[in-house]
């Protein structure tokens, strides 16, 4: 029987696990030695082909589906694989009223998400509960999930994704998915000790997409008290678009949520997009520990579609509305962009050695319909607990462009280092374009730190005339400012209510928009 396989090696852009870092001579020697011992090189087993009922590939398939309970034929093919084998799905639609569970080392390969579709119903899922599974090249859809014992919505204590990864060393490439609001996520990475007790680590998503969902796009979570840190997860060229637009599983639906009840370590997110999601685009929860998490060249736009609360305070836990929601931890963002998000471009609280380098925000609050309760902030840096790292946060070569609120808000913060920050034409809030510090007793979240800014360095270049005061420096202690303020606003810079040690303004120039001072 002849089987035509999709050529994968010709696509150099797709990430693959790197080869061991060994000298070429040594690798050649090992291969030659194996050939001498075995006589011939091992030949990979031929893939097993499963054809959909609406595919023309039936003549060349080992299993042919009839369009009903197609998970039976696919699972039979998976169970028949030798170790490390591949099941190839034809083009067409596979209707799965039950779950699929690949064995350790198995590969499930489709013809691309435009051609091969897995439609899950009656609580059917794609579960990766064994190590070293690879999924590549198909579309998944899940709908109508119910709690089997009560015939109501799915049991919240169990947590499921249409695709749920429980086990380590998984690879998910070129998979597109959606789901209605009856399930927790499209892509779920879950440490469940009853399924897989070791540390969940070394999982890679590349060229994956969640779109037009009623639930989270990509979600991490953990049960139990041991091994709850998920480690070394990589996302490359993935996107979460309009999550929460098709109903909403709950009011907190985000595009990417990397830390719900789990801690996270060694996260890498590159060239990813979050757009049009109900809540944050890229998100971590407050209490989780975040260590060694790096985002590069990511874009988060038009997130925070949920309406503001009627009585909104900055940092209100009932509304995130952020491009990047970063509550604490060791997180670095490099070359990232936030565009037109509802409440925040970049929200940072309790930074512990955080870095924002060459990041750009534009038009935060552009689509807000909250009226006077809206307080859009391009870069929001808050501190509600003591932090041990100094500097607590470094912002270098970041920009705020045409904010609909504050271009920069720093409050309750110590040991901050802000260099080469550019702010252009913010609309401001209450007549102020950037709030650097805040009056004592008015920190928007509970705090053990004096309100304002202390022991920090801020270098800012700002321009614009829309607010009455372009930059307000309030309640600072031992803060050195530098840069250039260019504005014809009535009060380009206002300095007031400063504490012992005050502010050093010798490096800060204030110029009218029309020329030299």
Coordinates of C-alpha atoms in Angstrom, one line a residue:
X1 CA 0.0 0.0 0.0
X2 CA 1.4 3.4 -1.0
X3 CA 0.9 6.4 1.3
X4 CA 1.6 9.9 0.3
X5 CA 3.1 12.0 3.1
X6 CA 3.2 15.7 3.5
X7 CA 6.8 16.9 3.1
X8 CA 7.9 18.6 6.4
X9 CA 11.7 18.8 6.1
X10 CA 11.4 21.5 3.3
X11 CA 10.0 24.1 5.8
X12 CA 13.1 25.5 7.5
X13 CA 11.0 28.0 9.5
X14 CA 9.3 25.5 11.7
X15 CA 11.1 25.0 15.0
X16 CA 12.3 21.5 15.8
X17 CA 14.1 20.2 18.9
X18 CA 17.8 21.0 18.4
X19 CA 20.3 18.2 17.9
X20 CA 22.6 17.4 20.8
X21 CA 25.5 19.8 21.0
X22 CA 28.1 17.3 20.0
X23 CA 31.1 17.6 17.7
X24 CA 30.4 16.5 14.1
X25 CA 33.2 14.0 14.2
X26 CA 31.8 12.4 17.3
X27 CA 28.3 12.2 15.8
X28 CA 29.7 10.5 12.7
X29 CA 31.7 8.1 14.7
X30 CA 28.6 7.1 16.7
X31 CA 26.5 6.6 13.5
X32 CA 29.3 4.5 11.9
X33 CA 29.6 2.4 15.0
X34 CA 25.9 1.7 15.1
X35 CA 25.9 0.7 11.4
X36 CA 28.8 -1.7 12.1
X37 CA 27.0 -3.3 15.0
X38 CA 23.6 -3.5 13.3
X39 CA 24.7 -4.1 9.8
X40 CA 22.2 -1.6 8.3
X41 CA 20.6 1.6 9.5
X42 CA 17.2 1.3 11.2
X43 CA 14.3 1.9 8.9
X44 CA 11.4 3.9 10.4
X45 CA 8.1 2.1 10.4
X46 CA 5.7 3.1 7.7
X47 CA 3.0 5.5 8.9
X48 CA -0.5 4.3 9.4
X49 CA -3.0 6.3 7.3
X50 CA -6.6 7.1 8.5
X51 CA -9.0 8.6 5.9
X52 CA -12.0 10.8 6.7
X53 CA -15.4 9.8 5.3
X54 CA -15.3 12.8 3.0
X55 CA -11.7 12.3 1.8
X56 CA -10.7 10.9 -1.6
X57 CA -7.7 9.1 0.1
X58 CA -9.7 6.1 1.2
X59 CA -8.1 3.8 -1.4
X60 CA -4.7 4.3 0.2
X61 CA -5.8 4.3 3.8
X62 CA -5.4 1.6 6.5
X63 CA -8.5 2.8 8.3
X64 CA -11.5 4.5 6.7
X65 CA -13.9 6.5 8.8
X66 CA -17.7 6.7 8.2
X67 CA -18.3 10.1 9.8
X68 CA -19.6 8.8 13.1
X69 CA -17.5 8.1 16.1
X70 CA -14.4 8.6 14.0
X71 CA -12.3 8.5 17.2
X72 CA -12.7 4.7 17.1
X73 CA -10.7 4.3 13.9
X74 CA -8.1 7.0 14.8
X75 CA -7.5 5.4 18.3
X76 CA -7.2 2.0 16.7
X77 CA -4.5 3.3 14.4
X78 CA -2.7 5.0 17.4
X79 CA -2.9 1.8 19.4
X80 CA -1.4 -0.2 16.4
X81 CA 1.7 2.0 16.2
X82 CA 5.1 0.7 16.9
X83 CA 7.1 2.9 19.4
X84 CA 7.7 6.3 17.8
X85 CA 5.4 5.7 14.9
X86 CA 3.1 8.1 13.0
X87 CA -0.6 8.2 12.3
X88 CA -1.4 10.3 9.2
X89 CA -4.8 11.8 8.9
X90 CA -6.1 12.5 5.5
X91 CA -7.8 15.7 4.4
X92 CA -11.4 16.0 5.4
X93 CA -13.5 16.1 8.7
X94 CA -13.2 13.6 11.5
X95 CA -16.3 13.6 13.8
X96 CA -15.1 12.5 17.2
X97 CA -17.7 11.8 19.9
X98 CA -15.0 10.5 22.2
X99 CA -11.5 11.2 23.2
X100 CA -8.1 10.5 21.5
X101 CA -5.1 9.5 23.6
X102 CA -1.8 9.1 21.7
X103 CA 0.8 6.7 23.1
X104 CA 4.2 7.8 24.3
X105 CA 6.4 8.9 21.4
X106 CA 3.5 8.9 18.9
X107 CA 3.0 11.4 16.1
X108 CA -0.5 12.5 14.9
X109 CA 0.0 14.2 11.6
X110 CA -2.7 16.0 9.5
X111 CA -2.6 17.8 6.1
X112 CA -2.7 21.3 7.7
X113 CA -5.4 23.1 9.6
X114 CA -7.1 24.2 6.4
X115 CA -7.5 20.6 5.2
X116 CA -7.8 18.3 8.2
X117 CA -10.3 18.9 10.9
X118 CA -11.1 17.1 14.2
X119 CA -14.6 18.0 15.4
X120 CA -15.1 16.9 19.1
X121 CA -18.6 16.5 20.6
X122 CA -20.1 14.6 23.6
X123 CA -17.1 15.5 25.8
X124 CA -14.5 14.3 23.3
X125 CA -11.0 15.6 23.8
X126 CA -7.5 15.2 22.5
X127 CA -5.4 14.2 25.6
X128 CA -1.6 14.1 25.7
X129 CA -1.1 12.1 28.8
X130 CA 2.1 10.3 27.7
X131 CA 5.5 11.7 27.1
X132 CA 7.1 12.8 23.8
X133 CA 3.9 13.1 21.7
X134 CA 3.9 15.2 18.6
X135 CA 0.8 16.8 17.1
X136 CA 1.1 18.5 13.7
X137 CA -1.1 20.0 11.0
X138 CA -4.8 20.0 11.8
X139 CA -7.8 21.9 13.1
X140 CA -9.6 21.1 16.4
X141 CA -13.1 22.2 17.5
X142 CA -14.9 21.4 20.7
X143 CA -18.5 22.2 21.7
X144 CA -21.4 21.1 23.9
X145 CA -19.4 19.9 26.9
X146 CA -21.4 18.8 29.9
X147 CA -20.9 17.4 33.3
X148 CA -21.9 13.7 32.7
X149 CA -23.3 13.3 36.2
X150 CA -25.5 16.4 36.2
X151 CA -26.0 17.1 32.5
X152 CA -24.9 20.7 33.2
X153 CA -21.9 22.7 32.1
X154 CA -18.5 20.9 32.5
X155 CA -17.3 20.3 36.0
X156 CA -15.2 23.3 37.0
X157 CA -13.1 21.2 39.4
X158 CA -11.8 19.0 36.6
X159 CA -10.6 21.5 34.0
X160 CA -10.2 20.5 30.3
X161 CA -9.0 21.8 27.0
X162 CA -10.1 20.6 23.6
X163 CA -6.4 19.8 23.5
X164 CA -5.0 19.0 27.0
X165 CA -1.3 18.4 27.5
X166 CA -0.5 16.6 30.8
X167 CA 2.9 15.1 30.0
X168 CA 6.3 16.4 29.3
X169 CA 8.3 16.7 26.0
X170 CA 5.2 17.3 23.9
X171 CA 5.4 19.1 20.6
X172 CA 2.3 20.9 19.1
X173 CA 2.9 22.3 15.6
X174 CA 0.6 24.0 13.2
X175 CA -2.6 23.3 15.1
X176 CA -5.5 25.7 14.9
X177 CA -8.5 25.5 17.3
X178 CA -11.7 26.9 18.6
X179 CA -14.3 26.0 21.2
X180 CA -17.6 27.3 22.6
X181 CA -18.0 28.6 26.1
X182 CA -18.7 25.1 27.7
X183 CA -15.0 24.2 28.2
X184 CA -12.1 25.9 30.0
X185 CA -9.7 26.3 27.1
X186 CA -8.8 25.4 23.5
X187 CA -5.2 24.6 24.4
X188 CA -4.7 23.6 28.1
X189 CA -1.3 22.8 29.7
X190 CA -2.3 21.1 33.0
X191 CA -0.2 19.4 35.7
X192 CA -2.6 16.9 37.2
X193 CA -0.8 14.4 39.5
X194 CA -3.5 11.8 39.0
X195 CA -2.6 11.7 35.3
X196 CA 1.1 12.6 35.3
X197 CA 2.9 13.1 38.6
X198 CA 6.4 14.3 37.5
X199 CA 7.3 17.9 36.7
X200 CA 5.5 19.1 33.6
X201 CA 8.3 20.5 31.4
X202 CA 9.7 20.9 27.9
X203 CA 6.6 21.6 25.9
X204 CA 6.6 23.5 22.6
X205 CA 3.8 25.2 20.7
X206 CA 4.7 26.5 17.2
X207 CA 2.5 28.0 14.6
X208 CA -0.6 27.4 16.7
X209 CA -3.7 29.5 16.8
X210 CA -6.9 29.8 18.9
X211 CA -9.5 32.0 17.3
X212 CA -13.2 33.1 17.8
X213 CA -13.7 31.2 21.0
X214 CA -16.0 31.3 24.0
X215 CA -13.1 30.4 26.2
X216 CA -9.4 30.9 26.9
X217 CA -7.0 30.4 24.0
X218 CA -3.9 29.1 25.8
X219 CA -4.1 28.3 29.5
X220 CA -1.7 26.8 32.1
X221 CA -2.9 25.4 35.4
X222 CA -1.9 22.9 38.1
X223 CA -3.6 20.7 40.7
X224 CA -2.2 19.4 44.0
X225 CA 0.7 20.6 46.1
X226 CA 3.7 19.0 44.5
X227 CA 5.5 19.7 41.2
X228 CA 3.1 22.6 40.5
X229 CA 5.9 24.6 38.7
X230 CA 5.6 24.1 34.9
X231 CA 9.0 24.5 33.3
X232 CA 10.6 25.3 30.0
X233 CA 7.6 25.9 27.8
X234 CA 8.1 27.6 24.4
X235 CA 5.6 29.4 22.2
X236 CA 6.7 30.4 18.7
X237 CA 4.5 32.3 16.2
X238 CA 1.3 31.5 18.0
X239 CA -1.8 33.6 18.2
X240 CA -5.0 34.0 20.4
X241 CA -7.6 36.0 18.6
X242 CA -11.1 37.0 19.8
X243 CA -11.1 34.7 22.8
X244 CA -14.3 35.3 24.7
X245 CA -16.1 36.7 21.6
X246 CA -18.3 33.6 21.2
X247 CA -19.9 33.8 24.6
X248 CA -17.6 33.5 27.6
X249 CA -16.7 30.5 29.8
X250 CA -16.2 33.1 32.6
X251 CA -15.6 36.8 32.9
X252 CA -11.8 36.4 33.0
X253 CA -11.2 34.9 29.5
X254 CA -7.7 35.8 28.2
X255 CA -5.8 35.1 25.1
X256 CA -2.7 33.5 26.8
X257 CA -2.7 32.8 30.6
X258 CA 0.6 31.3 31.5
X259 CA 0.1 31.0 35.3
X260 CA -3.3 30.3 36.8
X261 CA -2.7 28.1 39.9
X262 CA 0.7 26.9 38.7
X263 CA 4.1 28.6 39.0
X264 CA 6.1 29.1 35.8
X265 CA 9.8 28.9 35.1
X266 CA 11.8 29.1 31.9
X267 CA 8.9 30.4 29.7
X268 CA 9.8 31.6 26.2
X269 CA 7.3 33.4 24.0
X270 CA 8.4 34.7 20.6
X271 CA 6.6 36.3 17.7
X272 CA 3.2 35.7 19.2
X273 CA 0.0 37.7 18.8
X274 CA -3.0 38.4 21.2
X275 CA -5.8 40.3 19.7
X276 CA -9.4 41.2 20.5
X277 CA -9.7 39.1 23.6
X278 CA -12.2 39.6 26.4
X279 CA -9.6 40.3 29.0
X280 CA -5.8 40.5 28.9
X281 CA -3.8 39.5 25.8
X282 CA -0.8 38.0 27.6
X283 CA -1.5 37.3 31.3
X284 CA -0.2 35.9 34.6
X285 CA -2.2 35.6 37.8
X286 CA -1.1 37.4 40.9
X287 CA -0.1 34.7 43.4
X288 CA 1.9 32.5 41.0
X289 CA 5.7 32.7 41.0
X290 CA 7.3 33.7 37.7
X291 CA 10.9 32.9 37.1
X292 CA 13.0 33.4 33.9
X293 CA 10.1 34.3 31.6
X294 CA 11.0 36.1 28.4
X295 CA 8.8 37.6 25.7
X296 CA 10.4 38.8 22.4
X297 CA 8.7 40.5 19.4
X298 CA 5.2 39.9 20.7
X299 CA 2.1 42.0 19.9
X300 CA -1.0 42.5 22.0
X301 CA -3.7 44.7 20.5
X302 CA -7.4 45.6 21.1
X303 CA -7.7 43.4 24.2
X304 CA -9.8 44.2 27.2
X305 CA -13.2 44.1 25.4
X306 CA -15.0 43.6 28.7
X307 CA -16.7 46.8 29.9
X308 CA -15.1 48.7 32.8
X309 CA -16.7 48.4 36.2
X310 CA -18.9 51.3 37.0
X311 CA -16.6 52.5 39.8
X312 CA -13.2 51.7 38.5
X313 CA -9.9 52.2 40.4
X314 CA -6.5 51.7 38.9
X315 CA -5.5 48.1 39.5
X316 CA -9.1 47.0 40.2
X317 CA -8.9 43.2 40.3
X318 CA -12.3 43.0 38.6
X319 CA -10.9 44.3 35.3
X320 CA -7.6 43.5 33.7
X321 CA -8.0 44.9 30.2
X322 CA -4.2 44.8 29.5
X323 CA -2.0 44.0 26.5
X324 CA 0.5 42.5 28.9
X325 CA -0.6 41.8 32.5
X326 CA 2.5 41.2 34.6
X327 CA 1.9 41.0 38.4
X328 CA 5.4 40.4 39.8
X329 CA 8.2 38.0 39.1
X330 CA 11.2 37.8 36.9
X331 CA 9.7 38.7 33.5
X332 CA 11.5 40.3 30.5
X333 CA 9.8 41.9 27.5
X334 CA 12.0 42.7 24.5
X335 CA 10.7 44.4 21.3
X336 CA 7.1 44.0 22.4
X337 CA 4.1 46.1 21.3
X338 CA 0.8 47.0 22.9
X339 CA -1.8 48.7 20.7
X340 CA -5.2 50.0 21.5
X341 CA -5.8 47.9 24.6
X342 CA -8.7 48.7 26.9
X343 CA -7.1 49.6 30.3
X344 CA -3.4 49.1 30.1
X345 CA -0.7 48.6 27.5
X346 CA 1.7 47.2 30.1
X347 CA 0.5 46.5 33.6
X348 CA 3.3 45.8 36.1
X349 CA 2.9 45.3 39.9
X350 CA 5.5 44.2 42.4
X351 CA 8.3 43.8 39.9
X352 CA 11.2 41.6 41.0
X353 CA 14.0 42.3 38.6
X354 CA 11.6 42.9 35.6
X355 CA 12.8 44.2 32.3
X356 CA 11.0 46.1 29.5
X357 CA 13.4 46.8 26.6
X358 CA 12.5 48.6 23.4
X359 CA 8.8 48.2 24.0
X360 CA 6.1 50.4 22.4
X361 CA 2.6 51.3 23.4
X362 CA 0.1 53.1 21.2
X363 CA -3.4 54.4 21.8
X364 CA -4.2 52.6 25.0
X365 CA -7.9 53.2 25.7
X366 CA -8.8 53.8 22.1
X367 CA -11.9 51.6 22.2
X368 CA -13.0 52.3 25.7
X369 CA -16.7 53.0 26.2
X370 CA -16.6 53.5 30.0
X371 CA -16.9 57.2 29.9
X372 CA -15.6 59.0 33.0
X373 CA -14.8 55.8 34.9
X374 CA -12.1 54.8 32.4
X375 CA -8.5 55.4 33.4
X376 CA -6.4 54.0 30.5
X377 CA -2.7 53.8 31.3
X378 CA 0.0 53.0 28.7
X379 CA 2.6 51.9 31.2
X380 CA 1.4 51.2 34.8
X381 CA 4.0 50.4 37.5
X382 CA 2.6 49.7 40.9
X383 CA 4.1 48.3 44.1
X384 CA 1.9 47.0 46.9
X385 CA 4.5 44.8 48.7
X386 CA 8.2 45.2 49.5
X387 CA 10.5 43.8 46.7
X388 CA 14.0 42.5 47.2
X389 CA 15.6 43.2 43.8
X390 CA 17.4 46.5 43.0
X391 CA 16.6 47.8 40.5
X392 CA 13.1 46.3 40.9
X393 CA 12.3 47.2 37.3
X394 CA 14.4 48.4 34.3
X395 CA 12.6 50.2 31.4
X396 CA 15.0 51.1 28.6
X397 CA 14.1 52.7 25.2
X398 CA 10.4 52.3 25.7
X399 CA 7.8 54.5 24.0
X400 CA 4.2 55.7 24.6
X401 CA 2.4 57.1 21.6
X402 CA -0.9 58.9 21.6
X403 CA -2.3 57.4 24.8
X404 CA -5.9 58.0 25.6
X405 CA -5.0 58.4 29.2
X406 CA -1.7 58.5 31.2
X407 CA 1.3 57.7 29.1
X408 CA 3.2 56.6 32.2
X409 CA 2.0 56.0 35.8
X410 CA 4.5 55.1 38.5
X411 CA 3.1 54.7 42.0
X412 CA 4.2 53.2 45.3
X413 CA 7.4 52.1 43.6
X414 CA 11.0 52.0 44.8
X415 CA 14.3 51.2 43.1
X416 CA 13.0 51.8 39.6
X417 CA 15.4 52.5 36.7
X418 CA 13.7 54.1 33.7
X419 CA 16.0 55.2 30.9
X420 CA 15.3 56.7 27.5
X421 CA 11.6 56.7 27.9
X422 CA 9.6 58.7 25.2
X423 CA 6.1 59.9 25.6
X424 CA 4.2 61.6 22.8
X425 CA 0.9 63.4 23.0
X426 CA -1.0 61.7 25.8
X427 CA -4.6 62.7 26.3
X428 CA -4.2 62.5 30.1
X429 CA -6.5 61.8 33.0
X430 CA -7.8 64.7 35.0
X431 CA -5.6 67.1 33.1
X432 CA -2.3 65.1 33.7
X433 CA -0.4 63.3 30.9
X434 CA 2.0 61.3 33.1
X435 CA 1.6 60.7 36.8
X436 CA 5.0 60.0 38.4
X437 CA 4.1 59.2 42.0
X438 CA 0.8 59.7 43.7
X439 CA -0.4 61.5 46.8
X440 CA 0.0 59.7 50.1
X441 CA -3.0 57.5 51.0
X442 CA -4.2 57.3 47.4
X443 CA -2.4 54.3 46.1
X444 CA -5.0 52.5 44.0
X445 CA -4.2 49.0 45.6
X446 CA -3.5 48.0 49.1
X447 CA 0.1 48.8 49.9
X448 CA 2.8 48.4 52.6
X449 CA 5.0 51.0 50.7
X450 CA 4.6 54.7 51.0
X451 CA 2.8 56.1 48.1
X452 CA 4.9 57.8 45.5
X453 CA 8.3 56.9 44.1
X454 CA 11.5 56.5 46.1
X455 CA 15.2 55.8 45.4
X456 CA 14.7 55.7 41.6
X457 CA 16.1 57.2 38.4
X458 CA 13.8 58.4 35.6
X459 CA 15.0 59.7 32.2
X460 CA 12.0 60.9 30.1
X461 CA 11.5 62.8 26.9
X462 CA 7.9 64.0 26.6
X463 CA 5.9 66.2 24.2
X464 CA 2.3 67.2 23.8
X465 CA -0.2 69.9 24.7
X466 CA -3.5 68.0 25.2
X467 CA -3.4 67.9 29.1
X468 CA -2.9 71.0 31.2
X469 CA 0.1 69.3 32.9
X470 CA 2.2 67.0 30.8
X471 CA 4.2 65.5 33.6
X472 CA 3.2 65.5 37.3
X473 CA 5.9 64.6 39.9
X474 CA 4.2 63.9 43.2
X475 CA 5.3 62.6 46.5
X476 CA 8.9 61.5 45.4
X477 CA 11.8 60.7 47.7
X478 CA 15.4 60.6 46.4
X479 CA 14.5 60.4 42.7
X480 CA 16.7 61.8 40.0
X481 CA 15.1 63.1 36.8
X482 CA 16.7 63.8 33.4
X483 CA 15.5 64.3 29.8
X484 CA 13.6 66.9 27.9
X485 CA 10.0 68.1 28.2
X486 CA 8.7 70.0 25.1
X487 CA 5.2 71.4 25.5
X488 CA 3.1 74.6 25.4
X489 CA 0.7 73.2 28.0
X490 CA -0.1 75.6 30.8
X491 CA 2.0 73.6 33.3
X492 CA 4.4 71.4 31.3
X493 CA 5.8 70.0 34.6
X494 CA 4.3 70.1 38.1
X495 CA 6.3 69.2 41.1
X496 CA 4.6 69.0 44.5
X497 CA 4.3 67.1 47.8
X498 CA 7.7 65.7 47.9
X499 CA 9.3 64.0 50.8
X500 CA 12.7 64.2 52.5
X501 CA 15.4 63.8 49.9
X502 CA 12.9 65.1 47.3
X503 CA 13.8 65.2 43.6
X504 CA 16.8 66.1 41.6
X505 CA 15.7 68.0 38.5
X506 CA 19.1 69.4 37.4
X507 CA 19.1 67.0 34.4
X508 CA 15.6 67.8 33.3
X509 CA 15.0 70.4 30.6
X510 CA 11.7 72.1 29.9
X511 CA 11.2 73.7 26.5
X512 CA 8.3 75.3 24.7
X513 CA 7.0 73.5 21.7
X514 CA 7.9 76.5 19.4
X515 CA 11.6 76.7 20.3
X516 CA 14.3 77.1 22.9
X517 CA 13.5 78.0 26.5

